[in-house]
Short mmCIF file of C-alpha atoms and ligand atoms in Angstrom, two decimals:
data_model
loop_
_atom_site.label_atom_id
_atom_site.label_comp_id
_atom_site.label_asym_id
_atom_site.label_seq_id
_atom_site.Cartn_x
_atom_site.Cartn_y
_atom_site.Cartn_z
CA MET O 210 98.38 111.42 90.87
CA VAL O 211 101.16 108.86 90.63
CA ASN O 212 100.24 105.21 90.21
CA LEU O 213 102.71 103.24 92.29
CA ASP O 214 100.90 99.95 91.59
CA ARG O 215 102.79 99.99 88.29
CA PHE O 216 106.02 99.45 90.25
CA PRO O 217 105.21 96.76 92.79
CA PHE O 218 107.88 95.32 95.07
CA ARG O 219 108.16 91.57 95.49
CA GLN O 220 105.80 90.65 98.34
CA THR O 221 108.64 88.84 100.12
CA LEU O 222 110.99 91.87 100.05
CA LEU O 223 111.03 92.25 103.85
CA GLU O 224 110.16 88.70 104.91
CA ASN O 225 113.23 88.37 107.16
CA ARG O 226 112.65 91.65 108.99
CA THR O 227 111.14 92.09 112.45
CA LEU O 228 110.60 95.81 112.57
CA LEU O 229 109.78 98.16 115.44
CA ILE O 230 108.34 101.58 114.49
CA THR O 231 108.10 104.31 117.13
CA GLY O 232 105.05 106.53 116.73
CA GLY O 233 103.63 103.82 114.46
CA GLY O 234 100.05 104.34 115.60
CA THR O 235 99.41 107.40 113.44
CA GLY O 236 100.36 109.28 110.29
CA LEU O 237 103.46 108.29 108.39
CA GLY O 238 104.40 105.68 111.01
CA ARG O 239 101.13 103.85 110.43
CA SER O 240 101.57 104.00 106.64
CA MET O 241 105.11 102.59 106.96
CA ALA O 242 103.84 99.82 109.24
CA ILE O 243 101.19 98.71 106.76
CA LYS O 244 103.53 98.89 103.76
CA CYS O 245 106.30 96.91 105.48
CA ALA O 246 103.82 94.30 106.73
CA SER O 247 102.43 93.92 103.21
CA LEU O 248 105.99 93.14 102.07
CA GLY O 249 106.46 90.34 104.61
CA ALA O 250 107.94 92.07 107.66
CA LYS O 251 106.67 91.35 111.15
CA VAL O 252 105.84 94.82 112.45
CA ALA O 253 105.54 96.22 115.97
CA VAL O 254 104.33 99.74 116.68
CA VAL O 255 104.94 101.67 119.89
CA GLY O 256 103.69 105.03 121.18
CA ARG O 257 102.09 106.63 124.21
CA ARG O 258 98.41 106.10 123.31
CA GLU O 259 97.13 102.53 123.09
CA GLU O 260 94.08 103.10 120.86
CA PRO O 261 95.88 104.19 117.66
CA LEU O 262 98.43 101.40 118.12
CA LYS O 263 95.67 98.78 118.27
CA ILE O 264 94.08 100.18 115.12
CA THR O 265 97.42 99.93 113.31
CA VAL O 266 97.86 96.31 114.40
CA LYS O 267 94.41 95.52 112.95
CA GLU O 268 95.48 97.18 109.66
CA ILE O 269 98.68 95.12 109.66
CA GLU O 270 96.65 91.94 110.12
CA LYS O 271 94.27 93.01 107.33
CA VAL O 272 97.16 92.92 104.83
CA GLY O 273 98.11 89.44 106.10
CA GLY O 274 100.95 90.54 108.35
CA ALA O 275 101.99 89.69 111.90
CA GLY O 276 101.73 92.73 114.17
CA ALA O 277 102.14 93.69 117.80
CA CYS O 278 102.08 96.87 119.84
CA ALA O 279 103.28 98.19 123.18
CA GLN O 280 102.62 101.44 124.98
CA CYS O 281 105.90 103.25 125.34
CA ASP O 282 107.22 106.73 125.99
CA VAL O 283 110.48 106.89 124.04
CA ARG O 284 111.83 109.53 126.46
CA ASP O 285 111.87 106.94 129.23
CA VAL O 286 114.67 104.34 129.04
CA THR O 287 112.80 101.85 131.25
CA SER O 288 109.70 102.13 129.08
CA VAL O 289 111.77 101.56 125.91
CA LYS O 290 113.42 98.42 127.34
CA ALA O 291 110.04 97.06 128.47
CA ALA O 292 108.55 97.69 125.01
CA PHE O 293 111.39 95.81 123.29
CA ASP O 294 110.98 92.91 125.77
CA SER O 295 107.25 92.71 125.19
CA ILE O 296 107.54 92.94 121.38
CA GLU O 297 110.32 90.34 121.25
CA ALA O 298 108.22 88.01 123.40
CA SER O 299 105.45 88.10 120.78
CA LEU O 300 107.25 88.57 117.44
CA GLY O 301 110.79 87.29 118.11
CA PRO O 302 114.11 89.21 118.00
CA VAL O 303 113.80 92.70 116.49
CA ASN O 304 116.33 93.38 113.70
CA ALA O 305 115.05 96.67 112.30
CA LEU O 306 113.99 99.98 113.82
CA ILE O 307 112.38 103.14 112.48
CA ASN O 308 112.79 106.17 114.77
CA ASN O 309 109.64 107.96 113.68
CA ALA O 310 108.10 109.32 116.91
CA ALA O 311 108.28 113.10 117.10
CA GLY O 312 106.89 116.17 118.77
CA ASN O 313 106.73 119.60 117.19
CA PHE O 314 104.87 122.91 117.32
CA LEU O 315 105.22 126.43 115.99
CA CYS O 316 106.61 128.92 118.49
CA ALA O 317 108.75 132.04 118.39
CA SER O 318 111.99 130.89 120.03
CA GLU O 319 112.09 133.73 122.55
CA ASP O 320 108.74 132.47 123.88
CA LEU O 321 109.81 128.84 124.40
CA SER O 322 109.62 127.69 128.03
CA ASP O 323 112.28 125.33 129.41
CA ASN O 324 109.76 122.54 129.34
CA ALA O 325 108.65 123.28 125.78
CA PHE O 326 112.23 122.95 124.49
CA ASP O 327 112.84 119.87 126.64
CA SER O 328 109.68 118.17 125.58
CA VAL O 329 110.46 118.18 121.84
CA VAL O 330 114.18 117.49 122.22
CA LYS O 331 113.49 114.61 124.59
CA ILE O 332 111.02 112.95 122.23
CA VAL O 333 113.06 113.43 119.07
CA LEU O 334 116.73 113.30 120.09
CA TYR O 335 116.73 111.39 123.38
CA GLY O 336 113.90 109.12 122.17
CA SER O 337 115.80 108.19 119.01
CA PHE O 338 118.97 107.61 121.04
CA ASN O 339 117.16 105.45 123.62
CA CYS O 340 115.65 103.21 120.93
CA THR O 341 118.78 103.09 118.79
CA ARG O 342 121.00 102.13 121.74
CA GLU O 343 118.48 99.50 122.84
CA ILE O 344 118.28 97.72 119.48
CA GLY O 345 122.05 98.15 119.01
CA ARG O 346 122.85 96.44 122.30
CA ARG O 347 120.47 93.58 121.51
CA LEU O 348 121.82 93.07 117.97
CA ILE O 349 125.44 93.20 119.09
CA LYS O 350 124.78 90.69 121.88
CA ARG O 351 123.08 88.28 119.44
CA GLU O 352 125.76 88.90 116.77
CA ALA O 353 122.92 89.70 114.40
CA GLU O 354 122.87 92.20 111.54
CA GLY O 355 120.40 95.05 111.70
CA ASN O 356 118.96 98.09 110.02
CA ILE O 357 118.01 101.43 111.58
CA LEU O 358 116.23 104.33 109.91
CA SER O 359 115.45 107.72 111.42
CA ILE O 360 112.79 109.98 109.99
CA VAL O 361 114.22 113.48 110.17
CA THR O 362 112.99 116.42 108.05
CA SER O 363 114.31 118.33 105.09
CA TYR O 364 115.26 121.13 107.52
CA ALA O 365 117.51 118.83 109.59
CA SER O 366 120.44 120.05 107.47
CA THR O 367 119.47 123.72 107.24
CA GLY O 368 117.71 124.58 110.49
CA SER O 369 114.29 126.17 110.49
CA ALA O 370 112.80 129.31 112.03
CA PHE O 371 109.86 128.90 114.41
CA VAL O 372 110.41 125.17 115.03
CA LEU O 373 113.82 125.51 116.70
CA PRO O 374 113.57 122.56 119.15
CA SER O 375 112.57 120.23 116.32
CA ALA O 376 115.26 121.58 113.98
CA ALA O 377 117.98 121.21 116.63
CA ALA O 378 116.82 117.73 117.63
CA LYS O 379 116.49 116.43 114.06
CA ALA O 380 120.00 117.73 113.27
CA GLY O 381 121.20 115.77 116.29
CA VAL O 382 119.47 112.62 115.10
CA LEU O 383 121.07 112.99 111.68
CA ALA O 384 124.51 113.34 113.31
CA MET O 385 123.76 110.24 115.38
CA MET O 386 122.86 108.14 112.31
CA ARG O 387 126.02 109.28 110.51
CA SER O 388 128.23 108.64 113.54
CA LEU O 389 126.88 105.16 114.18
CA ALA O 390 126.99 104.16 110.51
CA VAL O 391 130.76 104.26 110.91
CA GLU O 392 130.93 102.94 114.47
CA TRP O 393 128.53 99.99 114.02
CA ALA O 394 129.44 98.89 110.47
CA THR O 395 131.70 96.31 112.09
CA TYR O 396 128.58 94.68 113.59
CA GLY O 397 126.72 94.65 110.26
CA ILE O 398 124.31 97.35 111.41
CA ARG O 399 123.25 99.89 108.77
CA LEU O 400 121.88 103.31 109.70
CA ASN O 401 120.29 105.89 107.42
CA ALA O 402 118.08 108.94 107.71
CA VAL O 403 115.13 109.88 105.53
CA ALA O 404 114.27 113.59 105.27
CA PRO O 405 110.71 114.18 104.08
CA GLY O 406 109.26 117.48 102.97
CA PRO O 407 105.54 117.96 103.69
CA PHE O 408 103.32 114.85 103.61
CA LYS O 409 99.73 115.31 104.80
CA THR O 410 99.11 113.89 108.27
CA GLU O 411 96.76 115.05 111.00
CA GLY O 412 99.64 115.26 113.52
CA ALA O 413 101.88 117.51 111.42
CA PHE O 414 99.34 119.60 109.55
CA SER O 415 97.13 120.40 112.56
CA ARG O 416 100.14 121.75 114.44
CA LEU O 417 102.24 123.31 111.71
CA MET O 418 100.31 124.15 108.56
CA VAL O 419 98.17 126.86 110.12
CA GLY O 420 96.62 129.81 108.26
CA GLU O 421 98.34 130.49 104.95
CA LEU O 422 101.25 128.15 105.66
CA GLU O 423 99.79 125.13 103.86
CA LYS O 424 99.26 127.16 100.67
CA GLN O 425 102.75 128.65 100.99
CA ALA O 426 104.25 125.19 101.43
CA LEU O 427 102.45 123.90 98.35
CA ARG O 428 103.79 126.80 96.27
CA ARG O 429 107.36 125.77 97.16
CA VAL O 430 106.96 122.32 95.62
CA PRO O 431 107.69 122.56 91.87
CA SER O 432 105.12 119.86 91.03
CA LYS O 433 102.56 121.72 93.21
CA ARG O 434 101.57 118.70 95.26
CA PHE O 435 102.53 117.18 98.59
CA GLY O 436 104.02 113.71 98.70
CA ASP O 437 101.88 110.55 98.74
CA HIS O 438 102.44 108.30 101.74
CA ASP O 439 103.13 105.45 99.29
CA GLU O 440 106.01 107.39 97.77
CA LEU O 441 107.66 107.64 101.17
CA THR O 442 106.89 104.07 102.24
CA ASN O 443 108.40 102.67 99.03
CA LEU O 444 111.66 104.47 99.86
CA ILE O 445 111.53 103.09 103.41
CA ALA O 446 110.96 99.56 102.12
CA TYR O 447 113.94 99.84 99.78
CA LEU O 448 116.25 101.15 102.52
CA LEU O 449 115.16 98.41 104.94
CA SER O 450 115.59 95.66 102.36
CA ASP O 451 118.52 93.60 101.12
CA ALA O 452 118.36 95.66 97.91
CA SER O 453 120.42 98.45 99.54
CA PRO O 454 123.27 96.71 101.43
CA TYR O 455 125.91 99.34 100.61
CA GLN O 456 123.75 102.29 101.61
CA THR O 457 124.59 103.42 105.11
CA GLY O 458 125.27 106.77 106.78
CA ASP O 459 123.10 108.42 104.15
CA CYS O 460 120.29 110.93 104.38
CA VAL O 461 117.78 110.59 101.56
CA THR O 462 115.63 113.67 101.01
CA ILE O 463 112.14 113.09 99.65
CA ASP O 464 110.51 116.48 99.13
CA GLY O 465 109.68 116.87 95.43
CA ALA O 466 112.59 119.37 95.23
CA GLU O 467 110.88 121.75 97.72
CA GLY O 468 114.21 122.47 99.42
CA LEU O 469 115.95 123.23 96.11
CA PHE O 470 113.09 125.50 95.04
CA SER O 471 113.44 127.50 98.25
CA GLY O 472 117.18 127.91 97.78
CA GLN O 473 117.26 128.84 94.08
CA GLN O 474 117.25 132.51 93.14
CA PHE O 475 115.17 132.18 89.97
CA SER O 476 112.91 129.28 90.89
CA GLY O 477 109.93 131.67 90.92
CA PHE O 478 109.89 131.41 87.10
CA ALA O 479 108.61 127.85 87.57
CA HIS O 480 105.29 129.33 88.77
CA ILE O 481 104.83 131.48 85.68
CA ASP O 482 103.42 129.78 82.57
CA ARG O 483 106.35 128.88 80.35
CA ALA O 484 105.33 131.08 77.38
CA SER O 485 105.08 134.19 79.62
CA ALA O 486 108.37 133.30 81.34
CA LYS O 487 110.11 133.03 77.94
CA GLU O 488 108.63 136.36 76.90
CA MET O 489 110.01 137.98 80.08
CA MET O 490 113.43 136.44 79.49
CA SER O 491 113.60 137.44 75.85
CA ALA O 492 112.59 141.04 76.73
CA VAL O 493 115.97 141.46 78.45
CA LYS O 494 117.95 139.63 75.71
CA PRO O 495 120.26 142.06 73.87
CA LYS O 496 118.93 142.79 70.35
CA LYS O 497 121.39 142.00 67.52
C1 LIG X 592 104.51 126.84 122.82
C2 LIG X 592 104.05 124.78 123.69
C3 LIG X 592 103.20 124.47 122.60
C4 LIG X 592 103.02 125.48 121.59
C5 LIG X 592 103.21 122.79 123.94
N1 LIG X 592 104.02 123.69 124.47
N2 LIG X 592 102.70 123.23 122.77
N3 LIG X 592 104.71 125.94 123.80
N4 LIG X 592 103.71 126.63 121.76
N5 LIG X 592 102.23 125.27 120.54
C6 LIG X 592 104.74 123.60 125.74
C7 LIG X 592 103.80 123.41 126.90
O1 LIG X 592 103.25 124.65 127.35
C8 LIG X 592 104.73 122.79 127.95
O2 LIG X 592 105.57 123.76 128.56
C9 LIG X 592 105.65 121.94 127.08
O3 LIG X 592 105.56 122.44 125.74
C10 LIG X 592 105.25 120.48 127.07
O4 LIG X 592 103.90 120.39 126.66
P1 LIG X 592 102.98 119.17 127.08
O5 LIG X 592 101.68 119.31 126.36
O6 LIG X 592 102.93 119.03 128.57
O7 LIG X 592 103.88 117.96 126.53
P2 LIG X 592 103.51 116.53 126.02
O8 LIG X 592 102.16 116.11 126.52
O9 LIG X 592 104.67 115.69 126.30
O10 LIG X 592 103.33 116.73 124.42
C11 LIG X 592 104.44 116.94 123.59
C12 LIG X 592 104.11 117.95 122.45
C13 LIG X 592 102.78 117.58 121.73
C14 LIG X 592 105.31 117.94 121.53
C15 LIG X 592 103.95 119.34 123.08
O11 LIG X 592 102.53 118.49 120.69
C16 LIG X 592 102.80 116.16 121.18
O12 LIG X 592 102.45 115.22 121.90
N6 LIG X 592 103.17 115.98 119.90
C17 LIG X 592 103.29 114.65 119.27
C18 LIG X 592 102.89 114.66 117.83
C19 LIG X 592 103.49 115.71 116.95
O13 LIG X 592 103.95 116.77 117.42
N7 LIG X 592 103.47 115.46 115.62
C20 LIG X 592 104.00 116.39 114.63
C21 LIG X 592 105.24 115.88 114.08
S1 LIG X 592 105.58 116.73 112.58
P3 LIG X 592 105.24 124.39 130.04
O14 LIG X 592 106.41 125.28 130.30
O15 LIG X 592 103.95 125.14 129.86
O16 LIG X 592 105.14 123.25 130.98
C22 LIG X 592 107.25 117.01 112.50
C23 LIG X 592 107.92 117.58 111.27
C24 LIG X 592 106.97 118.19 110.31
O17 LIG X 592 107.95 116.73 113.38
C25 LIG X 592 107.62 118.92 109.20
C26 LIG X 592 106.52 119.39 108.26
C27 LIG X 592 107.03 119.85 106.98
P1 LIG X 593 102.28 112.17 113.86
O1 LIG X 593 101.16 111.37 113.28
O2 LIG X 593 101.94 113.21 114.87
O3 LIG X 593 103.34 111.14 114.43
C1 LIG X 593 104.07 111.31 115.61
C2 LIG X 593 103.96 110.03 116.40
O4 LIG X 593 104.91 110.07 117.46
C3 LIG X 593 102.59 109.79 117.04
O5 LIG X 593 102.15 108.51 116.70
C4 LIG X 593 102.84 109.90 118.53
O6 LIG X 593 102.01 108.99 119.24
C5 LIG X 593 104.32 109.50 118.62
N1 LIG X 593 104.98 110.04 119.80
C6 LIG X 593 105.08 111.35 120.17
N2 LIG X 593 105.72 111.46 121.34
C7 LIG X 593 106.05 110.19 121.71
C8 LIG X 593 106.73 109.66 122.83
N3 LIG X 593 107.20 110.44 123.81
N4 LIG X 593 106.90 108.31 122.89
C9 LIG X 593 106.44 107.51 121.92
N5 LIG X 593 105.79 107.97 120.83
C10 LIG X 593 105.59 109.29 120.73
O7 LIG X 593 103.08 112.94 112.71
P2 LIG X 593 103.67 112.45 111.30
O8 LIG X 593 103.48 113.57 110.35
O9 LIG X 593 103.19 111.10 110.94
O10 LIG X 593 105.23 112.40 111.64
C11 LIG X 593 105.97 111.19 111.62
C12 LIG X 593 107.44 111.51 111.45
O11 LIG X 593 107.67 112.12 110.20
C13 LIG X 593 108.01 112.44 112.51
O12 LIG X 593 109.32 112.05 112.83
C14 LIG X 593 108.03 113.77 111.80
O13 LIG X 593 109.00 114.64 112.35
C15 LIG X 593 108.41 113.31 110.41
N6 LIG X 593 108.08 114.27 109.35
C16 LIG X 593 106.78 114.48 109.00
C17 LIG X 593 106.50 115.36 107.97
C18 LIG X 593 105.09 115.60 107.50
O14 LIG X 593 104.90 116.48 106.67
N7 LIG X 593 104.11 114.86 107.95
C19 LIG X 593 107.54 116.03 107.33
C20 LIG X 593 108.85 115.80 107.73
C21 LIG X 593 109.11 114.90 108.75
P3 LIG X 593 101.53 109.25 120.74
O15 LIG X 593 101.09 110.68 120.80
O16 LIG X 593 100.42 108.26 120.93
O17 LIG X 593 102.69 108.95 121.60
#
């Protein structure tokens, strides 16, 4: 396994950031919250369930950070405004946002009910818009610079069978980040997307990696392992920091080349031991 302690960031990397993470009570959101707090950011987490949010705040405090939480349904504009108000009352003006909250499930598209499609699109696309517009308005009013990241997925650019509402919504979020990177540069607001491949979390794996799918997913990653949360959170920290001021409108994929493996005709050779693969290749080499 990788040892990221060999490449530590300065512990003050994010000391001037007050960061709000949607869906920060669980999974990748919680890992991002703890990492950013350990690098000096004040971190607020919001989501629908209070219990996981409170646990994350305790974890933030354990690493010496200042944390806060607010119950919030990102689909509801009033709830989003109230969450920002409550977080700003305890931590001060928010200048960074991670749109991380998501909903997803496997379903054949012909079987999707109206509400099933709505539910995912409203969490992912509308939720990201509601939060992005809210922080944008506040930053612009204060004439303050800001930084917005959206967690999409590696299939945001390609689409994906059997998770159509998520694929459509994530593509929309990506388009939103790219559009606003141009529109809001004048205000000093940077926007980027991060597109992870599979990272183990209860939320994602319990819903999506059913039956053989987890094994199949692992076979698509050339290094034959899923990503470590630390590998993702280091990327997040870099993109939120003053180390990346010229990076905006970008989508950084972090999938161990899973997407490339899937798209390359002869990538299957990577799963055959190299000596046998060479033998197979030389068998079809013309003899002199
Ligand atoms: C078909 C389903 C369904 C399923 C729910 N629905 N699950 N339809 N197959 N498996 C339908 C319901 O029947 C209902 O429609 C509608 O969706 C809304 O469901 P509710 O349970 O009422 O909605 P809600 O309580 O708002 O919950 C939203 C949710 C739920 C998305 C359905 O799963 C959730 O809360 N998820 C949050 C966490 C999450 O999904 N994390 C994974 C993120 S991973 P009807 O018509 O019956 O009313 C990810 C990328 C991973 O995004 C990529 C991995 C590589
Ligand atoms: P997760 O633990 O299920 O995270 C989803 C979070 O979103 C939960 O904390 C959930 O909390 C919150 N949420 C859902 N609906 C909400 C709503 N309406 N309002 C506010 N919060 C809401 O899954 P995860 O794997 O960590 O996923 C985090 C992000 O990474 C998502 O954007 C996902 O698409 C992306 N991603 C994950 C993977 C992976 O392999 N894990 C791969 C690619 C992309 P509540 O239920 O309490 O509201």
